PDB file of C-alpha atoms in Angstrom:
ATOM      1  CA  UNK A 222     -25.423   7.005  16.144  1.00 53.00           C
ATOM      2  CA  UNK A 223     -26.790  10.442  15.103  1.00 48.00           C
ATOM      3  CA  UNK A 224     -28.332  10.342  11.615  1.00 46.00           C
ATOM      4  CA  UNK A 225     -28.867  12.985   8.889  1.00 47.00           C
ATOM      5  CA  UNK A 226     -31.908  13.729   6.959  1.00 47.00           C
ATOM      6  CA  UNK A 227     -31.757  12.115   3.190  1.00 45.00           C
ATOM      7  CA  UNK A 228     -30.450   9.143   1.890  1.00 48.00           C
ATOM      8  CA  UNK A 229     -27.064   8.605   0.206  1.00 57.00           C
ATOM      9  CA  UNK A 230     -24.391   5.884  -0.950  1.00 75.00           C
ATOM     10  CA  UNK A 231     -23.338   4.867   2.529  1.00 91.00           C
ATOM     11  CA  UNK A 232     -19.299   5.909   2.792  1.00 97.00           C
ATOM     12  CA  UNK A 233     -18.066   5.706   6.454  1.00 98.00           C
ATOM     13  CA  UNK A 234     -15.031   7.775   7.399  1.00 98.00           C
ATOM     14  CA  UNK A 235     -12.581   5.823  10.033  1.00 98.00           C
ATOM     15  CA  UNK A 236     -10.794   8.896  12.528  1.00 98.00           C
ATOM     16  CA  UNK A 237      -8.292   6.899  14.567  1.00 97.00           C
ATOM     17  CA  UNK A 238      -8.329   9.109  17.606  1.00 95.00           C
ATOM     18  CA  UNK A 239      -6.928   6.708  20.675  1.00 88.00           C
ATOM     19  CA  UNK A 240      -3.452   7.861  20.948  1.00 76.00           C
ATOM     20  CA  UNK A 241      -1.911   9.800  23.500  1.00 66.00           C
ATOM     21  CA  UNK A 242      -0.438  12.118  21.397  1.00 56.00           C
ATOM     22  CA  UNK A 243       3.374  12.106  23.655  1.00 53.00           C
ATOM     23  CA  UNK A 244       4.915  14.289  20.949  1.00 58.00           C
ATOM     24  CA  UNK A 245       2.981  17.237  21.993  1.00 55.00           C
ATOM     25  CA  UNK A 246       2.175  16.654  25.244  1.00 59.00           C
ATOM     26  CA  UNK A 247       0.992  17.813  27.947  1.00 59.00           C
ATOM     27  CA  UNK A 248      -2.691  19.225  26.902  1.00 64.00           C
ATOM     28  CA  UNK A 249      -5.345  19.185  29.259  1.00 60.00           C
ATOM     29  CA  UNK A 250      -7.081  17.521  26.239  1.00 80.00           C
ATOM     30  CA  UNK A 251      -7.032  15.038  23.856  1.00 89.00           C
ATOM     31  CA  UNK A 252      -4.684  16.153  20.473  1.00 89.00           C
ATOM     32  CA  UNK A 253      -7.173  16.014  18.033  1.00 92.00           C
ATOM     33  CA  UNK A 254      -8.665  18.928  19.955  1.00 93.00           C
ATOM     34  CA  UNK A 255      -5.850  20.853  19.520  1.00 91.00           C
ATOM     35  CA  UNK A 256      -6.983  24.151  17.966  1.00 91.00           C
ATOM     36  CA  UNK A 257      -5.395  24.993  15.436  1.00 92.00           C
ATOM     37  CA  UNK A 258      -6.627  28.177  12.993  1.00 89.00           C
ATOM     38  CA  UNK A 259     -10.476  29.217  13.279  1.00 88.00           C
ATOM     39  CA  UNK A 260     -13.846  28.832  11.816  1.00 84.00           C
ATOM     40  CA  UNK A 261     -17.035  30.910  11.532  1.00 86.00           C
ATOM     41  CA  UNK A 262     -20.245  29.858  13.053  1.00 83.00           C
ATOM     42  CA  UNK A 263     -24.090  29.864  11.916  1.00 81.00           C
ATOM     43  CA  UNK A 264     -24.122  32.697  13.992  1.00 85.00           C
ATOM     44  CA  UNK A 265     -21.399  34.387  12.420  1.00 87.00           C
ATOM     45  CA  UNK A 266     -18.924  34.315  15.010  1.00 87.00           C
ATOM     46  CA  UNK A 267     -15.121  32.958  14.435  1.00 91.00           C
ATOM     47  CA  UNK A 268     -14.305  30.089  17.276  1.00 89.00           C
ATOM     48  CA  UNK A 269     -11.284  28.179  17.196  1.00 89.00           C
ATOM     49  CA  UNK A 270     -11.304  25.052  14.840  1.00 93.00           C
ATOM     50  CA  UNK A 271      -9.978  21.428  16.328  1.00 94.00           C
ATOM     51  CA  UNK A 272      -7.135  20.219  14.097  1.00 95.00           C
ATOM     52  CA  UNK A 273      -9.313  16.914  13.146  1.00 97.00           C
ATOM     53  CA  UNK A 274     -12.117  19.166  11.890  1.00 97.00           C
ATOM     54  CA  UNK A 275     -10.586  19.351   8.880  1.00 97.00           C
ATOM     55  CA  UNK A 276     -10.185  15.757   8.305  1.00 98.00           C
ATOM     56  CA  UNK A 277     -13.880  15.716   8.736  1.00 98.00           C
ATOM     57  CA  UNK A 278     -14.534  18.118   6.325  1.00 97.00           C
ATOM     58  CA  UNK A 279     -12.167  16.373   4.281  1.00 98.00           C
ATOM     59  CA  UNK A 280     -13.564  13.016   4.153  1.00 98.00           C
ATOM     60  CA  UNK A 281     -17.087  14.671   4.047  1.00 97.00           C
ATOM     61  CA  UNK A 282     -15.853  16.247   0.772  1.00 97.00           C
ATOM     62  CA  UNK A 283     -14.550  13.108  -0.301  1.00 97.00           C
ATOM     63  CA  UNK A 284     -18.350  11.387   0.342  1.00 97.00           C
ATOM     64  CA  UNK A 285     -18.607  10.042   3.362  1.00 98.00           C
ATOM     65  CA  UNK A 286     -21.861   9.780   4.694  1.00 97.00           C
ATOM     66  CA  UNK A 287     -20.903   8.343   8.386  1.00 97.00           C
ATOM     67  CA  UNK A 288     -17.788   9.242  10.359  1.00 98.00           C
ATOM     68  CA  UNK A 289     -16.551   6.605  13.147  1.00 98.00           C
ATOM     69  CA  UNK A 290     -14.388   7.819  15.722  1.00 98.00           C
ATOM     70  CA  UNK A 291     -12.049   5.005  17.491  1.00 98.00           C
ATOM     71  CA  UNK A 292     -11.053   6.644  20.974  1.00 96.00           C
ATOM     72  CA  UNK A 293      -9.480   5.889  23.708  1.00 94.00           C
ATOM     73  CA  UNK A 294     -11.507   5.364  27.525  1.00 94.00           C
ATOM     74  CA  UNK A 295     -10.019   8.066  28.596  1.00 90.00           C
ATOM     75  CA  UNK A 296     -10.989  10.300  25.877  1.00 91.00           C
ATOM     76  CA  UNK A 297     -14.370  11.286  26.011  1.00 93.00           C
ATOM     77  CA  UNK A 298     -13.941  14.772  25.098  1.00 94.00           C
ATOM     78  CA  UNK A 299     -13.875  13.657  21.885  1.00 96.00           C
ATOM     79  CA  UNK A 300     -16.999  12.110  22.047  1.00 94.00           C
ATOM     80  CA  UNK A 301     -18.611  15.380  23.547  1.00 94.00           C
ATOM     81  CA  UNK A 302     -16.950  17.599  21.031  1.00 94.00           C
ATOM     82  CA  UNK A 303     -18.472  15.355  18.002  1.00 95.00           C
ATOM     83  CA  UNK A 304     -21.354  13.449  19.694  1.00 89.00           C
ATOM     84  CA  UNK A 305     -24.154  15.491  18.633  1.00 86.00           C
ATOM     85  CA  UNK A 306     -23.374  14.749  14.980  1.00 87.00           C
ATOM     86  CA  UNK A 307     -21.473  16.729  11.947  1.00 93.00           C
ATOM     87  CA  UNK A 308     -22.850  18.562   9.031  1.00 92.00           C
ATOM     88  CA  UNK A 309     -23.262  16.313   6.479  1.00 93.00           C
ATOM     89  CA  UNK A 310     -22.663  12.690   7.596  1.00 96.00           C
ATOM     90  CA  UNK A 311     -24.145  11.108  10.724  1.00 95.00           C
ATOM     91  CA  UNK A 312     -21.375  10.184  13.678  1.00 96.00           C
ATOM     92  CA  UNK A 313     -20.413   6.662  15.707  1.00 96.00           C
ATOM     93  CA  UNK A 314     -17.464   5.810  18.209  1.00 97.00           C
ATOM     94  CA  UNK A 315     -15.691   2.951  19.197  1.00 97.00           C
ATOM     95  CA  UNK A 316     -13.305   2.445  21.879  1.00 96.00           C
ATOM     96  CA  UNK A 317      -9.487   0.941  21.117  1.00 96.00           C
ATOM     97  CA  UNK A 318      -9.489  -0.726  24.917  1.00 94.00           C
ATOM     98  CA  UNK A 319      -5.996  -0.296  24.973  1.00 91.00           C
ATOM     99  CA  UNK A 320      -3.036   1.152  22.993  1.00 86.00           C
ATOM    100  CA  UNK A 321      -2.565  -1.686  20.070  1.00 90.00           C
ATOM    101  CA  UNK A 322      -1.183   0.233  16.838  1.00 92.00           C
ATOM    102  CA  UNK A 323      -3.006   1.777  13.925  1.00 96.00           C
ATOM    103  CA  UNK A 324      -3.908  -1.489  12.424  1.00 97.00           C
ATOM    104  CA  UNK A 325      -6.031  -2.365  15.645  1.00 97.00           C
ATOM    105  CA  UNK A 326      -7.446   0.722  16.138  1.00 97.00           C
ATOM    106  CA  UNK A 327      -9.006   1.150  12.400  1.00 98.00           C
ATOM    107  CA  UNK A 328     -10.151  -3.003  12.614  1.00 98.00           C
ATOM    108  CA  UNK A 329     -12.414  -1.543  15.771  1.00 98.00           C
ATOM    109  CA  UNK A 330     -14.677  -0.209  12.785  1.00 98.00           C
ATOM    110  CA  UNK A 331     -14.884  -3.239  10.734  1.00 98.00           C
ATOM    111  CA  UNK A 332     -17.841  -4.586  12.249  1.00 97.00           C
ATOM    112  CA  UNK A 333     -20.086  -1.639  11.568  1.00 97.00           C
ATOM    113  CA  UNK A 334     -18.880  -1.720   7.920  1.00 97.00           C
ATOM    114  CA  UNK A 335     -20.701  -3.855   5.045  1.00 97.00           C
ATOM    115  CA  UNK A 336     -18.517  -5.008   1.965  1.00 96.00           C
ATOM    116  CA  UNK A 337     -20.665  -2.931  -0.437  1.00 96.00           C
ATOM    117  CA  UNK A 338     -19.825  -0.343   1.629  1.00 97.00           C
ATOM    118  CA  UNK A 339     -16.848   2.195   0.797  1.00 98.00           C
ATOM    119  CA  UNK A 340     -14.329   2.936   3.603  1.00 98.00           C
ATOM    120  CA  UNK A 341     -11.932   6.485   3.814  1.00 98.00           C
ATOM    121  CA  UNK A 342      -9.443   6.377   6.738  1.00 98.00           C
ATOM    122  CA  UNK A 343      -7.240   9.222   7.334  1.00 98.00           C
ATOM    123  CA  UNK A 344      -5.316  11.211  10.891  1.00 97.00           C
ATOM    124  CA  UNK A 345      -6.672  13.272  12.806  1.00 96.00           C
ATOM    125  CA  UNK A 346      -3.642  15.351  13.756  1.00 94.00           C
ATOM    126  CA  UNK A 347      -2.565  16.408  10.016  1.00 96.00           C
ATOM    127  CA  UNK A 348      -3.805  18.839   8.002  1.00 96.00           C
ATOM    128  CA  UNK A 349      -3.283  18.644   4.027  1.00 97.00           C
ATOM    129  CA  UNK A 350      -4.316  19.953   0.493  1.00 96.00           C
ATOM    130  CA  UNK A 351      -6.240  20.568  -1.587  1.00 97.00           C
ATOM    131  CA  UNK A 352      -9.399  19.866   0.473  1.00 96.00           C
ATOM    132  CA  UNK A 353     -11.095  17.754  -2.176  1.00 97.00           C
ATOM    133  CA  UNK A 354      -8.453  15.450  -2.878  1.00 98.00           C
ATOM    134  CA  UNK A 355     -10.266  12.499  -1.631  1.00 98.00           C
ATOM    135  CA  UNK A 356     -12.242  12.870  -4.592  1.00 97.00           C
ATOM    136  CA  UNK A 357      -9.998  11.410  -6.909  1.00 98.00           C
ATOM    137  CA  UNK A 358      -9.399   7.664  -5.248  1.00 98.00           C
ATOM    138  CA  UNK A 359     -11.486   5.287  -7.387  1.00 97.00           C
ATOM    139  CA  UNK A 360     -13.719   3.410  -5.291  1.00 95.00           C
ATOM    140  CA  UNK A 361     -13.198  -0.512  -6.954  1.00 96.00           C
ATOM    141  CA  UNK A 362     -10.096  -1.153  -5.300  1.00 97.00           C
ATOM    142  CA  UNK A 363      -7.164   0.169  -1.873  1.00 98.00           C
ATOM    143  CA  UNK A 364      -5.808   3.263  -3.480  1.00 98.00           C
ATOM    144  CA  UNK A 365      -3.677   5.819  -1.533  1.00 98.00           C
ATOM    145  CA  UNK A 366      -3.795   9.572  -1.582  1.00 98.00           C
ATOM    146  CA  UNK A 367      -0.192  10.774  -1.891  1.00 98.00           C
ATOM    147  CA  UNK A 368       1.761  13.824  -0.921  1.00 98.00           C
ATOM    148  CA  UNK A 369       5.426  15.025  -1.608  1.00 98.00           C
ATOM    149  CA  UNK A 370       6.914  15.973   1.130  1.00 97.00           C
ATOM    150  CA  UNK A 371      10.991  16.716   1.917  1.00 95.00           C
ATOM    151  CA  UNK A 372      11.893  14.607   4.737  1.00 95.00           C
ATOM    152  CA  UNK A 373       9.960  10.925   3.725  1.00 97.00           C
ATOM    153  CA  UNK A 374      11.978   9.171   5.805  1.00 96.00           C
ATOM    154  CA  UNK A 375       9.406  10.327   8.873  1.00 94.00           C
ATOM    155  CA  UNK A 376       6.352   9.248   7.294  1.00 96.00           C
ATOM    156  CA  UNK A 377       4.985   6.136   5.118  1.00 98.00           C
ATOM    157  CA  UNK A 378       6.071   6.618   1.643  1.00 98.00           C
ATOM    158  CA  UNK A 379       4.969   4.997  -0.763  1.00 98.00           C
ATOM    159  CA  UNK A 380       6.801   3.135  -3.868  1.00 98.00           C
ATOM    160  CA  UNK A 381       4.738   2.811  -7.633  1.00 98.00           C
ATOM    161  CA  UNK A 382       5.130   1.141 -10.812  1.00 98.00           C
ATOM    162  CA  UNK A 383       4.986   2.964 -13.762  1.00 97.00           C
ATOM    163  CA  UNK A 384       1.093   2.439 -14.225  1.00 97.00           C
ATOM    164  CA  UNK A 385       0.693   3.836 -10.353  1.00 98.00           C
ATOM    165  CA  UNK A 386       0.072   0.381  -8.284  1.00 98.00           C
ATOM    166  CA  UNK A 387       1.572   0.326  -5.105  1.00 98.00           C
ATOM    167  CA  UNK A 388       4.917  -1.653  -5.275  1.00 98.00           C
ATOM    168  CA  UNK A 389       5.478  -1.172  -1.320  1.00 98.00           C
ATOM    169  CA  UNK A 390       4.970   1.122   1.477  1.00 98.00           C
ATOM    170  CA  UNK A 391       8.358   1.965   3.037  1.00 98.00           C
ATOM    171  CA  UNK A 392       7.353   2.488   6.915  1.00 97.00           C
ATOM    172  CA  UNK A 393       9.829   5.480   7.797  1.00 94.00           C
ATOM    173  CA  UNK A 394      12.854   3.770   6.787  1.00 96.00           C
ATOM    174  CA  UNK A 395      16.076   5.857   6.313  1.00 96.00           C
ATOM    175  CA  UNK A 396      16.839   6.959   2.842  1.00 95.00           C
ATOM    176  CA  UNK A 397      13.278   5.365   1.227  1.00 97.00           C
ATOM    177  CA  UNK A 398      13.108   5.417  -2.551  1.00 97.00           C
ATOM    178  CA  UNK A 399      10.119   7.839  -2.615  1.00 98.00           C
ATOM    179  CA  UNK A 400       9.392  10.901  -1.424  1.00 98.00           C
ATOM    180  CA  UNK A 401       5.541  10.750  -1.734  1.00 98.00           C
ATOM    181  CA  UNK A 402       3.533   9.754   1.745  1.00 98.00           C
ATOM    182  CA  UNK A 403       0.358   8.662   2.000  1.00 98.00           C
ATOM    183  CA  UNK A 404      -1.987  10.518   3.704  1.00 98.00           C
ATOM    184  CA  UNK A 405      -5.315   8.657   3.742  1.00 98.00           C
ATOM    185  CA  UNK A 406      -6.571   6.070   1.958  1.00 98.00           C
ATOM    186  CA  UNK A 407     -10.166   4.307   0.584  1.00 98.00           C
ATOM    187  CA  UNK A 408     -10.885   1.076  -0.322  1.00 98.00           C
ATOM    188  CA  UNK A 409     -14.801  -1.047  -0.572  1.00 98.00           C
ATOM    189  CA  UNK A 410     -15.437  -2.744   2.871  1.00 98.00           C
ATOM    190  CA  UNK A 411     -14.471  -6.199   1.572  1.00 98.00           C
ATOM    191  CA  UNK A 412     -10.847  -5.472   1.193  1.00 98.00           C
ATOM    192  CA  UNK A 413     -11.098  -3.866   4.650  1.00 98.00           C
ATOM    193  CA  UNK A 414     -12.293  -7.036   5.637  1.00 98.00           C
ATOM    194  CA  UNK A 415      -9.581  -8.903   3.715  1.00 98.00           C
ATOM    195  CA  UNK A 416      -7.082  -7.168   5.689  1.00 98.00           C
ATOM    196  CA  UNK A 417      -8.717  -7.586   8.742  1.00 98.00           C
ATOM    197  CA  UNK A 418      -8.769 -11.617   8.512  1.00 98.00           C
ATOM    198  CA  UNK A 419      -4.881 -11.320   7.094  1.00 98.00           C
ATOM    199  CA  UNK A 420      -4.031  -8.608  10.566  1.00 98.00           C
ATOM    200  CA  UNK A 421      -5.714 -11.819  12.673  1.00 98.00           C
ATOM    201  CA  UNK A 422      -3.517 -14.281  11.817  1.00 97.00           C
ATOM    202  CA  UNK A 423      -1.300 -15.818  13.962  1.00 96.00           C
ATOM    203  CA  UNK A 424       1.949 -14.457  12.846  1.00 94.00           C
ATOM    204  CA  UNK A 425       0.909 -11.011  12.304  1.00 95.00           C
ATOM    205  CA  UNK A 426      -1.087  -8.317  14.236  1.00 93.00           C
ATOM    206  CA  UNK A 427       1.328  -5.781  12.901  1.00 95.00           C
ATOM    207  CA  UNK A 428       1.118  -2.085  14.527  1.00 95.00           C
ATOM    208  CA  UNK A 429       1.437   0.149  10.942  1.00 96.00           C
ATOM    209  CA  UNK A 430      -0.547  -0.525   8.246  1.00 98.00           C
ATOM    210  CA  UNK A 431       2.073  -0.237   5.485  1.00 98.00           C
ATOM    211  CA  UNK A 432       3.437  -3.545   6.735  1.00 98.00           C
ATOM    212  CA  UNK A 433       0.154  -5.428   6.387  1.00 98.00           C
ATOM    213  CA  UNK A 434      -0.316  -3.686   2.676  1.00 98.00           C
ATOM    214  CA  UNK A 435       3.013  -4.996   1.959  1.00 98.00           C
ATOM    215  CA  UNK A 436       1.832  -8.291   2.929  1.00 98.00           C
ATOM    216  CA  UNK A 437      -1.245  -8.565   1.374  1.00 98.00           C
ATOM    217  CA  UNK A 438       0.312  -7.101  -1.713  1.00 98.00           C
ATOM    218  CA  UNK A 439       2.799 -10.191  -1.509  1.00 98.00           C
ATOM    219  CA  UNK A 440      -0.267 -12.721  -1.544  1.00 98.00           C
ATOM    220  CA  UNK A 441      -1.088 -11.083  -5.185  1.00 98.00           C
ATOM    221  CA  UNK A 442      -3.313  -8.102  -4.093  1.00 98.00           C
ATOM    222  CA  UNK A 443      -3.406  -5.006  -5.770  1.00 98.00           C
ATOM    223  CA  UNK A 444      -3.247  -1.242  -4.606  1.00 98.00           C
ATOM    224  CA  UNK A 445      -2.957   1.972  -6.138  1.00 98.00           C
ATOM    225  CA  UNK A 446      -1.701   4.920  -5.279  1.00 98.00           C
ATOM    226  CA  UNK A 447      -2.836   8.448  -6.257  1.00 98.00           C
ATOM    227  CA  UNK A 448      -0.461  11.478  -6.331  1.00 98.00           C
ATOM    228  CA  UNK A 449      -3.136  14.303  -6.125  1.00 98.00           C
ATOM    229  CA  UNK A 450      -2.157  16.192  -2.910  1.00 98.00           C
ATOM    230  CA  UNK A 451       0.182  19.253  -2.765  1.00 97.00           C
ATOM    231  CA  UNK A 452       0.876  20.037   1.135  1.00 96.00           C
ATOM    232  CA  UNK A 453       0.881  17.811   4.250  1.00 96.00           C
ATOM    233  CA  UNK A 454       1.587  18.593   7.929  1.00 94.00           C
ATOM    234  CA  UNK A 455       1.425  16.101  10.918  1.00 93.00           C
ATOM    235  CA  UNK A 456       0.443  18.381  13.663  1.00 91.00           C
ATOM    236  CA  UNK A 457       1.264  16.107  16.267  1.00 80.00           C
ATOM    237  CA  UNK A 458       5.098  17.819  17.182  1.00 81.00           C
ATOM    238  CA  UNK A 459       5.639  21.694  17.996  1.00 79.00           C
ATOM    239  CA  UNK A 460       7.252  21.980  14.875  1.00 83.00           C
ATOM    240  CA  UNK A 461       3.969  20.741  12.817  1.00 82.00           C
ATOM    241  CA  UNK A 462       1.786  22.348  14.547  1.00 80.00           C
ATOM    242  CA  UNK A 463       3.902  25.740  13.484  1.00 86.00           C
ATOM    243  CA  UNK A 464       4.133  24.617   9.980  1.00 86.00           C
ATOM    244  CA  UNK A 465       0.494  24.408  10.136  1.00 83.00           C
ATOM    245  CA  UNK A 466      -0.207  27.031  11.245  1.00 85.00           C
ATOM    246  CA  UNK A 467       1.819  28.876   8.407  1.00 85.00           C
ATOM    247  CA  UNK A 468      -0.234  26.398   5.758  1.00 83.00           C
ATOM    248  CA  UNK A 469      -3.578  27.863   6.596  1.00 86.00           C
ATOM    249  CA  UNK A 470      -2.213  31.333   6.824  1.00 79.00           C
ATOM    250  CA  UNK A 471      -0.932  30.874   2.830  1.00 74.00           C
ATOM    251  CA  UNK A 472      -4.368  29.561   1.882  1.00 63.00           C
ATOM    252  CA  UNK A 473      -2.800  26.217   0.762  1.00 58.00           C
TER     253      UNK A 473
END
């Protein structure tokens, strides 16, 4: 692990990064690589920016002080892309053995992760605004960062009460009753933990982790969700990666 100078309220960022990204294939690299708009350098040149870069600078914003990358075996060019560290927060990765579903992949982290400590997870292949947003998820309790989007039914969306607790996550189901998504979310370590030991039981090991919220929400758990985004793309299809594209070019 590659540490930064200075001390801060440990925050560690979870980047699932093990898929194989079909939608967009073939790349002669991993899809969180994928670059997608540019960046300027110390030395003042522009380079092309991966598309996960900006979740890092997202959850960076948002305070994380460590980011933990779960790849795949066969994806170390992720770990030579981010292994000598990031401005700002100090960089780990874990390998997801196999394929096993978003649940499995983020539960890689948990053992690095303290319960005192406060966990952001978010995907690597979207890009969304405003950049801050993480910013405003409290850090007591699960809360979701929310964005409205037109077509729900592709995503996660996410159903709320009138005081904005989570009433259930509708995993792209036709015709959901919202059309807010979540797009990341935070929580302290213990409730990672909490959903870890729920994801192990017998009967579970679900793949998404809107159905495990909707079960621990169903044992009397509570989660919030936060409507304080504006624009989301998933970059992982042609047509996101030209909607994105078209995002960065408006500025927002």
């Amino acid at each position: 692990m590659h540490e930064p100078c200075g001390r801060r309220r440990l925050m560690w960022g979870i980047i699932p990064a093990a898929g194989n990204g079909t939608r967009i294939q073939p790349l002669a690299f991993s899809k969180e690589l994928l670059p997608v708009g540019s960046r300027i350098d110390e030395d003042g040149c522009e380079r092309p920016k991966a598309v996960s870069e900006y979740l890092v600078e997202r959850m960076i914003a948002g305070g994380a002080t460590r980011i933990c990358f779960v790849i795949s075996p066969t994806k170390s060019d992720i770990m030579r892309y981010y292994g000598g560290g990031v401005p700002g927060a100090s960089t780990a990765f874990v390998v997801q053995p196999a394929a096993g579903g978003l649940c499995d992949a983020i539960f890689r982290a948990a053992p690095l992760i303290g319960p005192d400590e406060q966990v952001l997870v978010g995907l690597p292949d979207t890009i969304w605004f405003p950049g801050d947003a993480l910013a405003a998820l409290p850090d007591d309790r699960l809360s979701f960062l929310l964005f409205p989007v037109d077509k729900p039914d592709l995503f996660d969306a996410v159903v709320l009460d009138a005081d904005g607790r989570v009433e259930e996550i509708e995993v792209k189901r036709p015709n959901p009753r919202s059309h807010w998504i979540w797009g990341a979310f935070k929580m302290p370590g213990r409730v990672l933990h909490d959903l870890h030991a729920l994801w192990l039981r017998p009967e579970r090991g679900d793949e998404y982790i809107g159905t495990l919220v909707n079960a621990w929400l169903a044992e009397g758990n509570v989660a919030h969700g936060v409507c304080a985004g504006t624009s989301y793309v998933d970059v992982g299809t042609l047509g996101g990666y030209r909607s994105a594209i078209g995002l960065l070019a408006d500025g927002d």
